[in-house]
CSV table of N, CA and C in Angstrom, one decimal:
chain,number,residue,atom,x,y,z
Y,38,MET,N,-19.7,-24.3,-10.0
Y,38,MET,CA,-18.2,-24.3,-9.8
Y,38,MET,C,-17.8,-23.0,-9.1
Y,39,GLN,N,-17.1,-23.1,-8.1
Y,39,GLN,CA,-16.7,-21.9,-7.3
Y,39,GLN,C,-15.4,-21.3,-7.9
Y,40,GLN,N,-15.4,-19.9,-8.0
Y,40,GLN,CA,-14.3,-19.2,-8.6
Y,40,GLN,C,-13.1,-19.2,-7.6
Y,41,THR,N,-11.9,-19.3,-8.0
Y,41,THR,CA,-10.8,-19.1,-7.1
Y,41,THR,C,-10.5,-17.7,-6.9
Y,42,ARG,N,-9.7,-17.4,-5.9
Y,42,ARG,CA,-9.4,-16.0,-5.5
Y,42,ARG,C,-8.5,-15.3,-6.5
Y,43,LYS,N,-7.7,-16.1,-7.2
Y,43,LYS,CA,-6.8,-15.5,-8.2
Y,43,LYS,C,-7.5,-15.2,-9.5
Y,44,THR,N,-8.1,-14.1,-9.6
Y,44,THR,CA,-8.9,-13.8,-10.8
Y,44,THR,C,-8.1,-13.1,-11.9
Y,45,GLY,N,-6.9,-12.6,-11.5
Y,45,GLY,CA,-6.1,-11.9,-12.4
Y,45,GLY,C,-6.3,-10.4,-12.4
Y,46,LYS,N,-7.3,-10.0,-11.7
Y,46,LYS,CA,-7.6,-8.5,-11.6
Y,46,LYS,C,-6.5,-7.8,-10.8
Y,47,PRO,N,-6.1,-6.7,-11.4
Y,47,PRO,CA,-5.1,-5.9,-10.7
Y,47,PRO,C,-5.4,-5.6,-9.2
Y,48,VAL,N,-6.6,-5.3,-8.9
Y,48,VAL,CA,-7.0,-4.9,-7.5
Y,48,VAL,C,-6.8,-6.1,-6.6
Y,49,VAL,N,-7.0,-7.3,-7.1
Y,49,VAL,CA,-6.8,-8.5,-6.3
Y,49,VAL,C,-5.4,-8.7,-6.0
Y,50,ARG,N,-4.5,-8.5,-7.0
Y,50,ARG,CA,-3.1,-8.6,-6.8
Y,50,ARG,C,-2.6,-7.5,-5.8
Y,51,PHE,N,-3.1,-6.2,-5.9
Y,51,PHE,CA,-2.7,-5.2,-5.0
Y,51,PHE,C,-3.0,-5.6,-3.6
Y,52,ILE,N,-4.2,-6.0,-3.4
Y,52,ILE,CA,-4.7,-6.4,-2.0
Y,52,ILE,C,-3.8,-7.5,-1.5
Y,53,GLU,N,-3.5,-8.5,-2.3
Y,53,GLU,CA,-2.7,-9.7,-1.9
Y,53,GLU,C,-1.3,-9.2,-1.5
Y,54,ARG,N,-0.7,-8.3,-2.3
Y,54,ARG,CA,0.6,-7.7,-2.0
Y,54,ARG,C,0.6,-6.9,-0.7
Y,55,LEU,N,-0.4,-6.1,-0.6
Y,55,LEU,CA,-0.5,-5.3,0.6
Y,55,LEU,C,-0.6,-6.2,1.9
Y,56,GLN,N,-1.3,-7.3,1.8
Y,56,GLN,CA,-1.5,-8.1,2.9
Y,56,GLN,C,-0.3,-9.0,3.2
Y,57,GLN,N,0.2,-9.6,2.1
Y,57,GLN,CA,1.3,-10.6,2.3
Y,57,GLN,C,2.7,-9.9,2.4
Y,58,THR,N,2.9,-8.9,1.7
Y,58,THR,CA,4.3,-8.2,1.7
Y,58,THR,C,4.3,-7.1,2.7
Y,59,GLY,N,3.2,-6.3,2.8
Y,59,GLY,CA,3.2,-5.1,3.6
Y,59,GLY,C,2.6,-5.4,5.0
Y,60,GLY,N,2.1,-6.6,5.2
Y,60,GLY,CA,1.5,-6.8,6.6
Y,60,GLY,C,0.2,-6.1,6.9
Y,61,LEU,N,-0.4,-5.5,5.8
Y,61,LEU,CA,-1.6,-4.7,6.0
Y,61,LEU,C,-2.8,-5.7,6.1
Y,62,LYS,N,-3.7,-5.3,7.0
Y,62,LYS,CA,-4.9,-6.1,7.2
Y,62,LYS,C,-6.1,-5.5,6.4
Y,63,GLY,N,-7.1,-6.2,6.2
Y,63,GLY,CA,-8.3,-5.7,5.6
Y,63,GLY,C,-8.8,-4.4,6.2
Y,64,THR,N,-8.7,-4.3,7.5
Y,64,THR,CA,-9.1,-3.1,8.2
Y,64,THR,C,-8.2,-1.9,7.8
Y,65,ASP,N,-6.9,-2.2,7.7
Y,65,ASP,CA,-6.0,-1.1,7.3
Y,65,ASP,C,-6.3,-0.6,5.9
Y,66,ILE,N,-6.6,-1.5,5.0
Y,66,ILE,CA,-6.9,-1.1,3.6
Y,66,ILE,C,-8.3,-0.4,3.6
Y,67,ALA,N,-9.2,-0.9,4.4
Y,67,ALA,CA,-10.5,-0.2,4.5
Y,67,ALA,C,-10.4,1.2,5.0
Y,68,ASN,N,-9.6,1.4,6.1
Y,68,ASN,CA,-9.4,2.7,6.6
Y,68,ASN,C,-8.7,3.6,5.6
Y,69,PHE,N,-7.7,3.1,4.9
Y,69,PHE,CA,-6.9,3.8,4.0
Y,69,PHE,C,-7.8,4.3,2.8
Y,70,THR,N,-8.7,3.4,2.3
Y,70,THR,CA,-9.5,3.8,1.2
Y,70,THR,C,-10.9,4.4,1.5
Y,71,GLY,N,-11.2,4.4,2.8
Y,71,GLY,CA,-12.5,5.0,3.2
Y,71,GLY,C,-13.7,4.2,2.9
Y,72,VAL,N,-13.5,2.8,3.0
Y,72,VAL,CA,-14.7,1.9,2.7
Y,72,VAL,C,-14.7,0.9,3.9
Y,73,SER,N,-15.7,0.1,3.9
Y,73,SER,CA,-15.9,-0.9,4.9
Y,73,SER,C,-14.9,-2.1,4.7
Y,74,LYS,N,-14.6,-2.8,5.8
Y,74,LYS,CA,-13.8,-4.0,5.6
Y,74,LYS,C,-14.5,-5.1,4.7
Y,75,ALA,N,-15.8,-5.1,4.7
Y,75,ALA,CA,-16.6,-6.0,3.9
Y,75,ALA,C,-16.4,-5.7,2.4
Y,76,THR,N,-16.3,-4.4,2.1
Y,76,THR,CA,-16.0,-3.9,0.7
Y,76,THR,C,-14.7,-4.4,0.3
Y,77,VAL,N,-13.7,-4.2,1.1
Y,77,VAL,CA,-12.3,-4.7,0.8
Y,77,VAL,C,-12.3,-6.2,0.5
Y,78,SER,N,-13.1,-6.9,1.3
Y,78,SER,CA,-13.2,-8.4,1.2
Y,78,SER,C,-13.8,-8.7,-0.2
Y,79,ARG,N,-14.8,-7.9,-0.6
Y,79,ARG,CA,-15.4,-8.2,-2.0
Y,79,ARG,C,-14.4,-7.8,-3.1
Y,80,TRP,N,-13.6,-6.8,-2.9
Y,80,TRP,CA,-12.5,-6.5,-3.8
Y,80,TRP,C,-11.6,-7.6,-3.9
Y,81,GLY,N,-11.1,-8.1,-2.8
Y,81,GLY,CA,-10.1,-9.2,-2.7
Y,81,GLY,C,-10.6,-10.5,-3.3
Y,82,SER,N,-11.9,-10.7,-3.3
Y,82,SER,CA,-12.4,-11.9,-3.9
Y,82,SER,C,-12.7,-11.7,-5.4
Y,83,GLY,N,-12.6,-10.5,-5.9
Y,83,GLY,CA,-12.9,-10.2,-7.3
Y,83,GLY,C,-14.3,-10.0,-7.6
Y,84,GLN,N,-15.2,-9.9,-6.5
Y,84,GLN,CA,-16.6,-9.7,-6.7
Y,84,GLN,C,-16.9,-8.3,-7.2
Y,85,LYS,N,-16.2,-7.3,-6.7
Y,85,LYS,CA,-16.4,-5.9,-7.0
Y,85,LYS,C,-15.0,-5.3,-7.3
Y,86,SER,N,-15.1,-4.1,-7.9
Y,86,SER,CA,-13.9,-3.3,-8.1
Y,86,SER,C,-14.0,-1.9,-7.5
Y,87,PRO,N,-12.9,-1.4,-7.0
Y,87,PRO,CA,-13.0,-0.1,-6.4
Y,87,PRO,C,-13.1,1.0,-7.5
Y,88,HIS,N,-13.4,2.2,-7.1
Y,88,HIS,CA,-13.4,3.3,-8.0
Y,88,HIS,C,-12.1,3.5,-8.6
Y,89,PRO,N,-12.0,4.0,-9.9
Y,89,PRO,CA,-10.6,4.1,-10.5
Y,89,PRO,C,-9.6,4.9,-9.7
Y,90,LYS,N,-10.0,6.0,-9.0
Y,90,LYS,CA,-9.1,6.8,-8.2
Y,90,LYS,C,-8.6,5.9,-7.1
Y,91,THR,N,-9.4,5.1,-6.5
Y,91,THR,CA,-9.0,4.3,-5.4
Y,91,THR,C,-8.1,3.2,-5.9
Y,92,GLN,N,-8.3,2.7,-7.1
Y,92,GLN,CA,-7.4,1.8,-7.7
Y,92,GLN,C,-6.0,2.4,-7.9
Y,93,LEU,N,-5.9,3.6,-8.3
Y,93,LEU,CA,-4.6,4.3,-8.5
Y,93,LEU,C,-3.9,4.4,-7.1
Y,94,ILE,N,-4.7,4.8,-6.1
Y,94,ILE,CA,-4.1,4.9,-4.8
Y,94,ILE,C,-3.5,3.5,-4.3
Y,95,MET,N,-4.3,2.5,-4.5
Y,95,MET,CA,-3.9,1.1,-4.1
Y,95,MET,C,-2.7,0.7,-5.0
Y,96,SER,N,-2.6,1.1,-6.2
Y,96,SER,CA,-1.5,0.8,-7.0
Y,96,SER,C,-0.2,1.4,-6.5
Y,97,ASP,N,-0.3,2.7,-6.1
Y,97,ASP,CA,0.8,3.4,-5.6
Y,97,ASP,C,1.3,2.8,-4.3
Y,98,LEU,N,0.3,2.5,-3.4
Y,98,LEU,CA,0.6,1.9,-2.1
Y,98,LEU,C,1.3,0.5,-2.4
Y,99,SER,N,0.8,-0.3,-3.3
Y,99,SER,CA,1.3,-1.6,-3.6
Y,99,SER,C,2.8,-1.4,-4.1
Y,100,TYR,N,3.0,-0.4,-4.9
Y,100,TYR,CA,4.4,-0.2,-5.4
Y,100,TYR,C,5.4,0.2,-4.3
Y,101,VAL,N,4.9,1.0,-3.4
Y,101,VAL,CA,5.7,1.4,-2.3
Y,101,VAL,C,6.0,0.2,-1.4
Y,102,VAL,N,5.0,-0.6,-1.1
Y,102,VAL,CA,5.2,-1.8,-0.3
Y,102,VAL,C,6.2,-2.7,-1.0
Y,103,MET,N,6.1,-2.9,-2.3
Y,103,MET,CA,7.1,-3.7,-3.0
Y,103,MET,C,8.5,-3.2,-2.8
Y,104,ARG,N,8.7,-1.9,-2.9
Y,104,ARG,CA,10.0,-1.3,-2.8
Y,104,ARG,C,10.5,-1.5,-1.3
Y,105,LEU,N,9.6,-1.3,-0.3
Y,105,LEU,CA,10.0,-1.4,1.0
Y,105,LEU,C,10.4,-2.8,1.4
Y,106,SER,N,9.8,-3.8,0.8
Y,106,SER,CA,10.0,-5.2,1.1
Y,106,SER,C,11.4,-5.6,0.7
Y,107,ASP,N,12.1,-4.8,-0.1
Y,107,ASP,CA,13.5,-5.1,-0.4
Y,107,ASP,C,14.4,-4.9,0.8
Y,108,TYR,N,13.9,-4.1,1.8
Y,108,TYR,CA,14.7,-3.8,3.0
Y,108,TYR,C,14.1,-4.3,4.3
Y,109,TYR,N,12.8,-4.5,4.3
Y,109,TYR,CA,12.1,-4.7,5.6
Y,109,TYR,C,11.2,-5.9,5.5
Y,110,ASP,N,10.9,-6.5,6.7
Y,110,ASP,CA,9.9,-7.6,6.7
Y,110,ASP,C,8.5,-7.0,6.8
Y,111,GLN,N,7.5,-7.8,6.8
Y,111,GLN,CA,6.1,-7.4,6.9
Y,111,GLN,C,5.8,-6.4,8.0
Y,112,GLU,N,6.2,-6.7,9.2
Y,112,GLU,CA,5.9,-5.8,10.3
Y,112,GLU,C,6.6,-4.5,10.2
Y,113,GLN,N,7.8,-4.5,9.7
Y,113,GLN,CA,8.6,-3.3,9.5
Y,113,GLN,C,8.0,-2.4,8.4
Y,114,VAL,N,7.6,-3.1,7.3
Y,114,VAL,CA,6.9,-2.3,6.2
Y,114,VAL,C,5.7,-1.6,6.7
Y,115,ARG,N,4.8,-2.3,7.4
Y,115,ARG,CA,3.6,-1.7,8.0
Y,115,ARG,C,4.0,-0.5,8.9
Y,116,ALA,N,4.9,-0.8,9.8
Y,116,ALA,CA,5.3,0.3,10.7
Y,116,ALA,C,5.9,1.5,10.0
Y,117,TRP,N,6.7,1.3,8.9
Y,117,TRP,CA,7.3,2.3,8.1
Y,117,TRP,C,6.2,3.2,7.5
Y,118,LEU,N,5.2,2.5,7.0
Y,118,LEU,CA,4.1,3.3,6.3
Y,118,LEU,C,3.3,4.2,7.3
Y,119,TYR,N,3.2,3.7,8.5
Y,119,TYR,CA,2.4,4.4,9.5
Y,119,TYR,C,3.2,5.4,10.4
Y,120,ALA,N,4.5,5.3,10.3
Y,120,ALA,CA,5.4,6.2,11.2
Y,120,ALA,C,5.5,7.6,10.5
Y,121,ARG,N,5.8,8.5,11.4
Y,121,ARG,CA,6.1,9.9,10.9
Y,121,ARG,C,7.6,9.9,10.6
Y,122,HIS,N,8.0,10.5,9.5
Y,122,HIS,CA,9.4,10.4,9.0
Y,122,HIS,C,9.9,11.9,8.9
Y,123,PRO,N,11.2,12.0,9.4
Y,123,PRO,CA,11.8,13.3,9.2
Y,123,PRO,C,12.0,13.6,7.8
Y,124,GLN,N,12.3,12.6,6.9
Y,124,GLN,CA,12.5,12.8,5.5
Y,124,GLN,C,11.2,13.2,4.8
Y,125,LEU,N,10.1,13.1,5.5
Y,125,LEU,CA,8.8,13.5,4.9
Y,125,LEU,C,8.2,14.6,5.7
Y,126,ASP,N,9.1,15.4,6.3
Y,126,ASP,CA,8.7,16.6,7.1
Y,126,ASP,C,7.7,16.2,8.2
Y,127,GLY,N,8.0,15.0,8.8
Y,127,GLY,CA,7.1,14.6,9.9
Y,127,GLY,C,5.8,14.0,9.5
Y,128,GLU,N,5.6,13.8,8.3
Y,128,GLU,CA,4.3,13.2,7.8
Y,128,GLU,C,4.5,11.7,7.7
Y,129,ARG,N,3.3,11.1,7.6
Y,129,ARG,CA,3.3,9.6,7.4
Y,129,ARG,C,3.2,9.3,5.9
Y,130,ALA,N,3.9,8.2,5.5
Y,130,ALA,CA,3.9,7.8,4.1
Y,130,ALA,C,2.5,7.5,3.7
Y,131,ILE,N,1.7,6.8,4.5
Y,131,ILE,CA,0.4,6.3,4.2
Y,131,ILE,C,-0.5,7.5,3.9
Y,132,ASP,N,-0.3,8.6,4.6
Y,132,ASP,CA,-1.2,9.8,4.4
Y,132,ASP,C,-0.8,10.5,3.1
Y,133,LEU,N,0.5,10.6,2.8
Y,133,LEU,CA,1.0,11.2,1.5
Y,133,LEU,C,0.5,10.4,0.3
Y,134,ILE,N,0.6,9.1,0.4
Y,134,ILE,CA,0.1,8.2,-0.7
Y,134,ILE,C,-1.4,8.5,-0.9
Y,135,HIS,N,-2.2,8.5,0.2
Y,135,HIS,CA,-3.6,8.7,0.1
Y,135,HIS,C,-3.9,10.1,-0.5
Y,136,GLY,N,-3.0,11.1,-0.2
Y,136,GLY,CA,-3.2,12.4,-0.6
Y,136,GLY,C,-2.6,12.7,-2.0
Y,137,ASP,N,-2.3,11.7,-2.8
Y,137,ASP,CA,-1.8,11.8,-4.1
Y,137,ASP,C,-0.4,12.5,-4.2
Y,138,ARG,N,0.4,12.2,-3.1
Y,138,ARG,CA,1.7,12.7,-3.0
Y,138,ARG,C,2.8,11.6,-2.9
Y,139,THR,N,2.5,10.6,-3.7
Y,139,THR,CA,3.4,9.4,-3.7
Y,139,THR,C,4.8,9.7,-4.1
Y,140,GLU,N,5.0,10.7,-5.0
Y,140,GLU,CA,6.3,11.0,-5.5
Y,140,GLU,C,7.2,11.4,-4.3
Y,141,GLU,N,6.7,12.0,-3.3
Y,141,GLU,CA,7.5,12.4,-2.1
Y,141,GLU,C,8.0,11.1,-1.4
Y,142,VAL,N,7.2,10.1,-1.3
Y,142,VAL,CA,7.5,8.9,-0.7
Y,142,VAL,C,8.6,8.1,-1.5
Y,143,ILE,N,8.3,8.1,-2.8
Y,143,ILE,CA,9.3,7.5,-3.7
Y,143,ILE,C,10.7,8.1,-3.7
Y,144,ALA,N,10.7,9.4,-3.5
Y,144,ALA,CA,12.0,10.1,-3.4
Y,144,ALA,C,12.8,9.6,-2.2
Y,145,VAL,N,12.1,9.3,-1.1
Y,145,VAL,CA,12.7,8.8,0.1
Y,145,VAL,C,13.2,7.4,-0.2
Y,146,LEU,N,12.4,6.6,-0.9
Y,146,LEU,CA,12.8,5.2,-1.2
Y,146,LEU,C,14.0,5.3,-2.2
Y,147,ASP,N,14.1,6.2,-3.1
Y,147,ASP,CA,15.2,6.4,-4.0
Y,147,ASP,C,16.5,6.7,-3.2
Y,148,ARG,N,16.4,7.5,-2.1
Y,148,ARG,CA,17.5,7.8,-1.3
Y,148,ARG,C,17.9,6.5,-0.5
Y,149,LEU,N,17.0,5.7,-0.1
Y,149,LEU,CA,17.2,4.5,0.6
Y,149,LEU,C,18.0,3.6,-0.4
Y,150,ASP,N,17.6,3.5,-1.6
Y,150,ASP,CA,18.3,2.7,-2.6
Y,150,ASP,C,19.7,3.2,-2.8
Y,151,ALA,N,19.9,4.5,-2.7
Y,151,ALA,CA,21.3,5.0,-2.9
Y,151,ALA,C,22.1,5.1,-1.6
Y,152,ASP,N,21.6,4.4,-0.6
Y,152,ASP,CA,22.3,4.4,0.7
Y,152,ASP,C,22.5,5.7,1.3
Y,153,ALA,N,21.5,6.7,1.0
Y,153,ALA,CA,21.6,8.0,1.5
Y,153,ALA,C,20.5,8.3,2.5
Y,154,TYR,N,19.9,7.2,3.0
Y,154,TYR,CA,18.8,7.3,3.9
Y,154,TYR,C,19.3,7.2,5.3
Y,155,LEU,N,19.0,8.1,6.2
Y,155,LEU,CA,19.5,8.1,7.6
Y,155,LEU,C,18.4,7.8,8.5
C-alpha cells in the first residue's frame, strides 16, 4: 500500500504552505536550505527529514509566508520575500530568515498589520 503525501509531519506541512501559499518552488526551497531539489522532494514526501536547524528556518519562513498571504497572492508573496526592502535596510527577507534574523522581518509584518507600512 502506497503512503499518501499528507503524513502529518511538520516539514511536509511547511513545504506545502511554502509552495501553495508562497508560490515557492522546490528549487527555491532547495536553494534557501542549501540542499538539492531531490532532497526537498524527499522531505515533501515524508521520506526524510531535514536537520533540526533547517526545520526551524523552514518553520520561520512558513510563518512569514502565512502572514504575507493575508495581504498578497502567491506571486506577490514570492516577490516580497526576494525583493530588497527599505524597511529591512535594503536586505531581502529571505536572507534575513535564513540568517536567523526572522524577528526583523516579523517587525515589518507587524507594521503592515498596523497599517504603518509604506
